[in-house]
XYZ file of C-alpha atoms in Angstrom:
178
model
C -31.178 14.151 -38.400
C -28.658 12.031 -36.180
C -25.786 14.605 -37.154
C -27.812 17.655 -36.108
C -28.944 15.797 -32.718
C -25.465 14.803 -31.933
C -24.103 18.115 -32.776
C -26.932 19.920 -30.425
C -26.175 17.242 -27.637
C -22.290 18.407 -28.381
C -22.927 22.085 -27.908
C -24.853 21.727 -24.699
C -22.230 19.320 -22.850
C -19.629 21.924 -24.005
C -21.905 24.854 -22.663
C -22.717 23.052 -19.265
C -18.639 22.257 -18.674
C -17.823 25.800 -19.273
C -20.357 26.849 -17.227
C -19.064 24.369 -14.428
C -15.528 25.241 -14.869
C -16.145 29.369 -14.783
C -14.334 31.228 -12.152
C -17.620 33.103 -10.947
C -19.353 29.969 -9.972
C -19.566 29.159 -6.172
C -18.931 26.333 -4.776
C -21.501 24.478 -2.392
C -20.002 22.808 0.239
C -21.846 19.147 0.704
C -20.009 18.114 4.296
C -17.377 19.474 6.170
C -15.977 16.756 8.435
C -13.558 19.598 9.587
C -9.790 18.652 10.234
C -6.577 20.378 9.340
C -5.862 22.196 6.390
C -3.859 20.549 3.911
C -1.997 23.629 2.915
C 1.130 23.441 4.760
C 1.628 20.125 2.266
C 1.163 22.036 -0.898
C 3.486 24.845 0.223
C 6.305 23.181 -1.346
C 4.606 23.586 -4.831
C 4.379 27.201 -4.136
C 0.579 27.696 -4.932
C -1.336 30.820 -4.764
C -1.298 31.730 -1.107
C -5.098 31.702 0.275
C -6.375 34.738 2.075
C -6.538 34.405 5.915
C -9.529 33.444 7.289
C -10.907 33.841 11.148
C -12.322 30.933 11.514
C -9.677 28.698 10.590
C -6.570 27.537 12.940
C -3.236 27.879 11.787
C -2.245 24.456 10.206
C 0.528 22.495 11.631
C 3.588 21.886 9.683
C 3.890 18.424 8.587
C 5.984 15.680 10.237
C 8.935 15.235 8.064
C 10.672 11.786 8.028
C 12.456 9.191 6.186
C 11.150 5.780 4.922
C 12.232 4.193 7.961
C 9.688 6.721 10.027
C 7.168 5.779 7.514
C 7.624 2.222 7.893
C 7.548 2.544 11.887
C 4.311 4.401 11.844
C 2.860 1.026 10.061
C 3.733 -0.819 13.088
C 2.459 -3.498 14.485
C 1.684 -5.321 11.461
C -0.831 -8.109 12.271
C -2.322 -10.783 9.789
C -4.904 -12.539 11.508
C -5.253 -15.543 9.379
C -1.488 -16.454 9.498
C 0.539 -17.830 12.116
C 3.607 -19.573 12.556
C 3.614 -23.319 11.165
C 3.972 -25.879 8.335
C 1.952 -24.893 5.167
C 1.748 -27.947 2.907
C 3.768 -27.867 -0.612
C 1.193 -27.584 -3.626
C 1.471 -26.469 -7.293
C -0.701 -22.957 -8.182
C -0.686 -21.629 -11.404
C 0.125 -17.743 -11.382
C 1.887 -16.519 -14.453
C 3.908 -13.659 -13.945
C 3.866 -13.745 -10.556
C 7.371 -12.878 -9.082
C 8.630 -14.803 -6.521
C 8.042 -13.487 -2.601
C 7.833 -15.365 0.691
C 6.152 -14.793 3.758
C 7.489 -14.592 7.400
C 6.983 -13.164 11.083
C 8.931 -11.945 13.863
C 9.090 -15.780 15.486
C 12.056 -18.261 15.946
C 10.537 -20.734 13.012
C 10.855 -17.914 10.438
C 14.213 -16.429 11.561
C 15.454 -20.356 11.087
C 13.516 -20.630 7.720
C 15.489 -16.977 6.274
C 18.789 -17.996 7.586
C 17.974 -21.524 5.641
C 16.901 -20.238 2.263
C 18.377 -16.893 2.163
C 21.085 -17.551 -0.718
C 17.732 -19.484 -2.759
C 15.712 -16.321 -2.307
C 18.466 -13.864 -3.474
C 18.930 -16.107 -6.349
C 15.376 -16.078 -7.204
C 15.211 -12.247 -6.520
C 12.174 -13.304 -4.321
C 10.737 -10.263 -2.086
C 9.889 -10.732 1.747
C 6.576 -9.868 3.260
C 6.823 -9.690 7.073
C 3.344 -10.281 7.951
C 3.577 -10.303 11.876
C 6.213 -7.880 13.227
C 5.258 -5.444 16.384
C 8.176 -3.064 16.892
C 10.825 -1.494 14.309
C 13.491 -2.973 16.630
C 12.196 -6.724 15.411
C 12.157 -5.643 11.952
C 15.570 -4.301 11.885
C 16.438 -7.522 13.302
C 14.883 -9.517 10.781
C 16.441 -7.467 8.087
C 19.609 -7.841 9.722
C 19.608 -11.603 9.384
C 19.501 -11.074 5.114
C 20.703 -7.781 4.414
C 20.811 -8.754 0.658
C 16.991 -9.188 0.757
C 14.124 -6.939 0.303
C 11.837 -7.284 3.451
C 8.497 -5.211 4.001
C 6.122 -5.133 6.856
C 2.673 -5.872 5.329
C -0.817 -7.402 6.553
C -0.855 -10.157 4.345
C -4.787 -11.924 5.258
C -5.876 -10.851 1.651
C -2.935 -12.744 0.039
C -3.777 -15.676 2.330
C -7.325 -15.926 1.699
C -6.787 -15.659 -2.182
C -4.107 -18.404 -2.035
C -5.531 -20.601 0.756
C -2.527 -20.302 2.859
C -2.558 -20.462 6.806
C 0.974 -20.752 7.872
C 4.280 -19.167 7.222
C 7.501 -19.080 6.380
C 6.553 -20.167 2.994
C 7.642 -19.167 -0.660
C 5.245 -18.601 -3.247
C 6.110 -18.602 -6.989
C 4.324 -18.570 -10.128
C 4.300 -22.076 -10.305
C 3.943 -23.447 -6.460
C 3.774 -22.684 -3.029
C 6.712 -24.432 -0.674
C 7.185 -24.427 2.865
């Protein structure tokens, strides 16, 4: 009896899936908030061209730029839960956590970065710039430590999870150090 029920259920599911995927089925638009067509982004993939529609304006071509342009569009980065200062040293247990450090665009972070640059490089630590306003300030920080990977990232969630209030700070799998 269970086998027959399972077979009927499988057939019903197959039938409903086949019906839902049939090309003659018209889609029902539940909500349309307007906006701009994404078609220019897909043209590089050579999709089938859609028939032109009178009620849509031609879509603008997407902005093309490199990673620096994308990064600059994210600025300014502000982490509201973090400020320059001295964080207390403590032990944590975070197995598998790659070493990372938090800095900002301020004098204490710049000094700390220059003092710890070699050790950070030896640890392969990743730098998170948690407060930076401009692309020029970001480039200036990177110029201080060209051998380190520095990325602008808001870090309020990380600060909250680890109980961190200040930067500059080094975070490893075993501890937090100012």
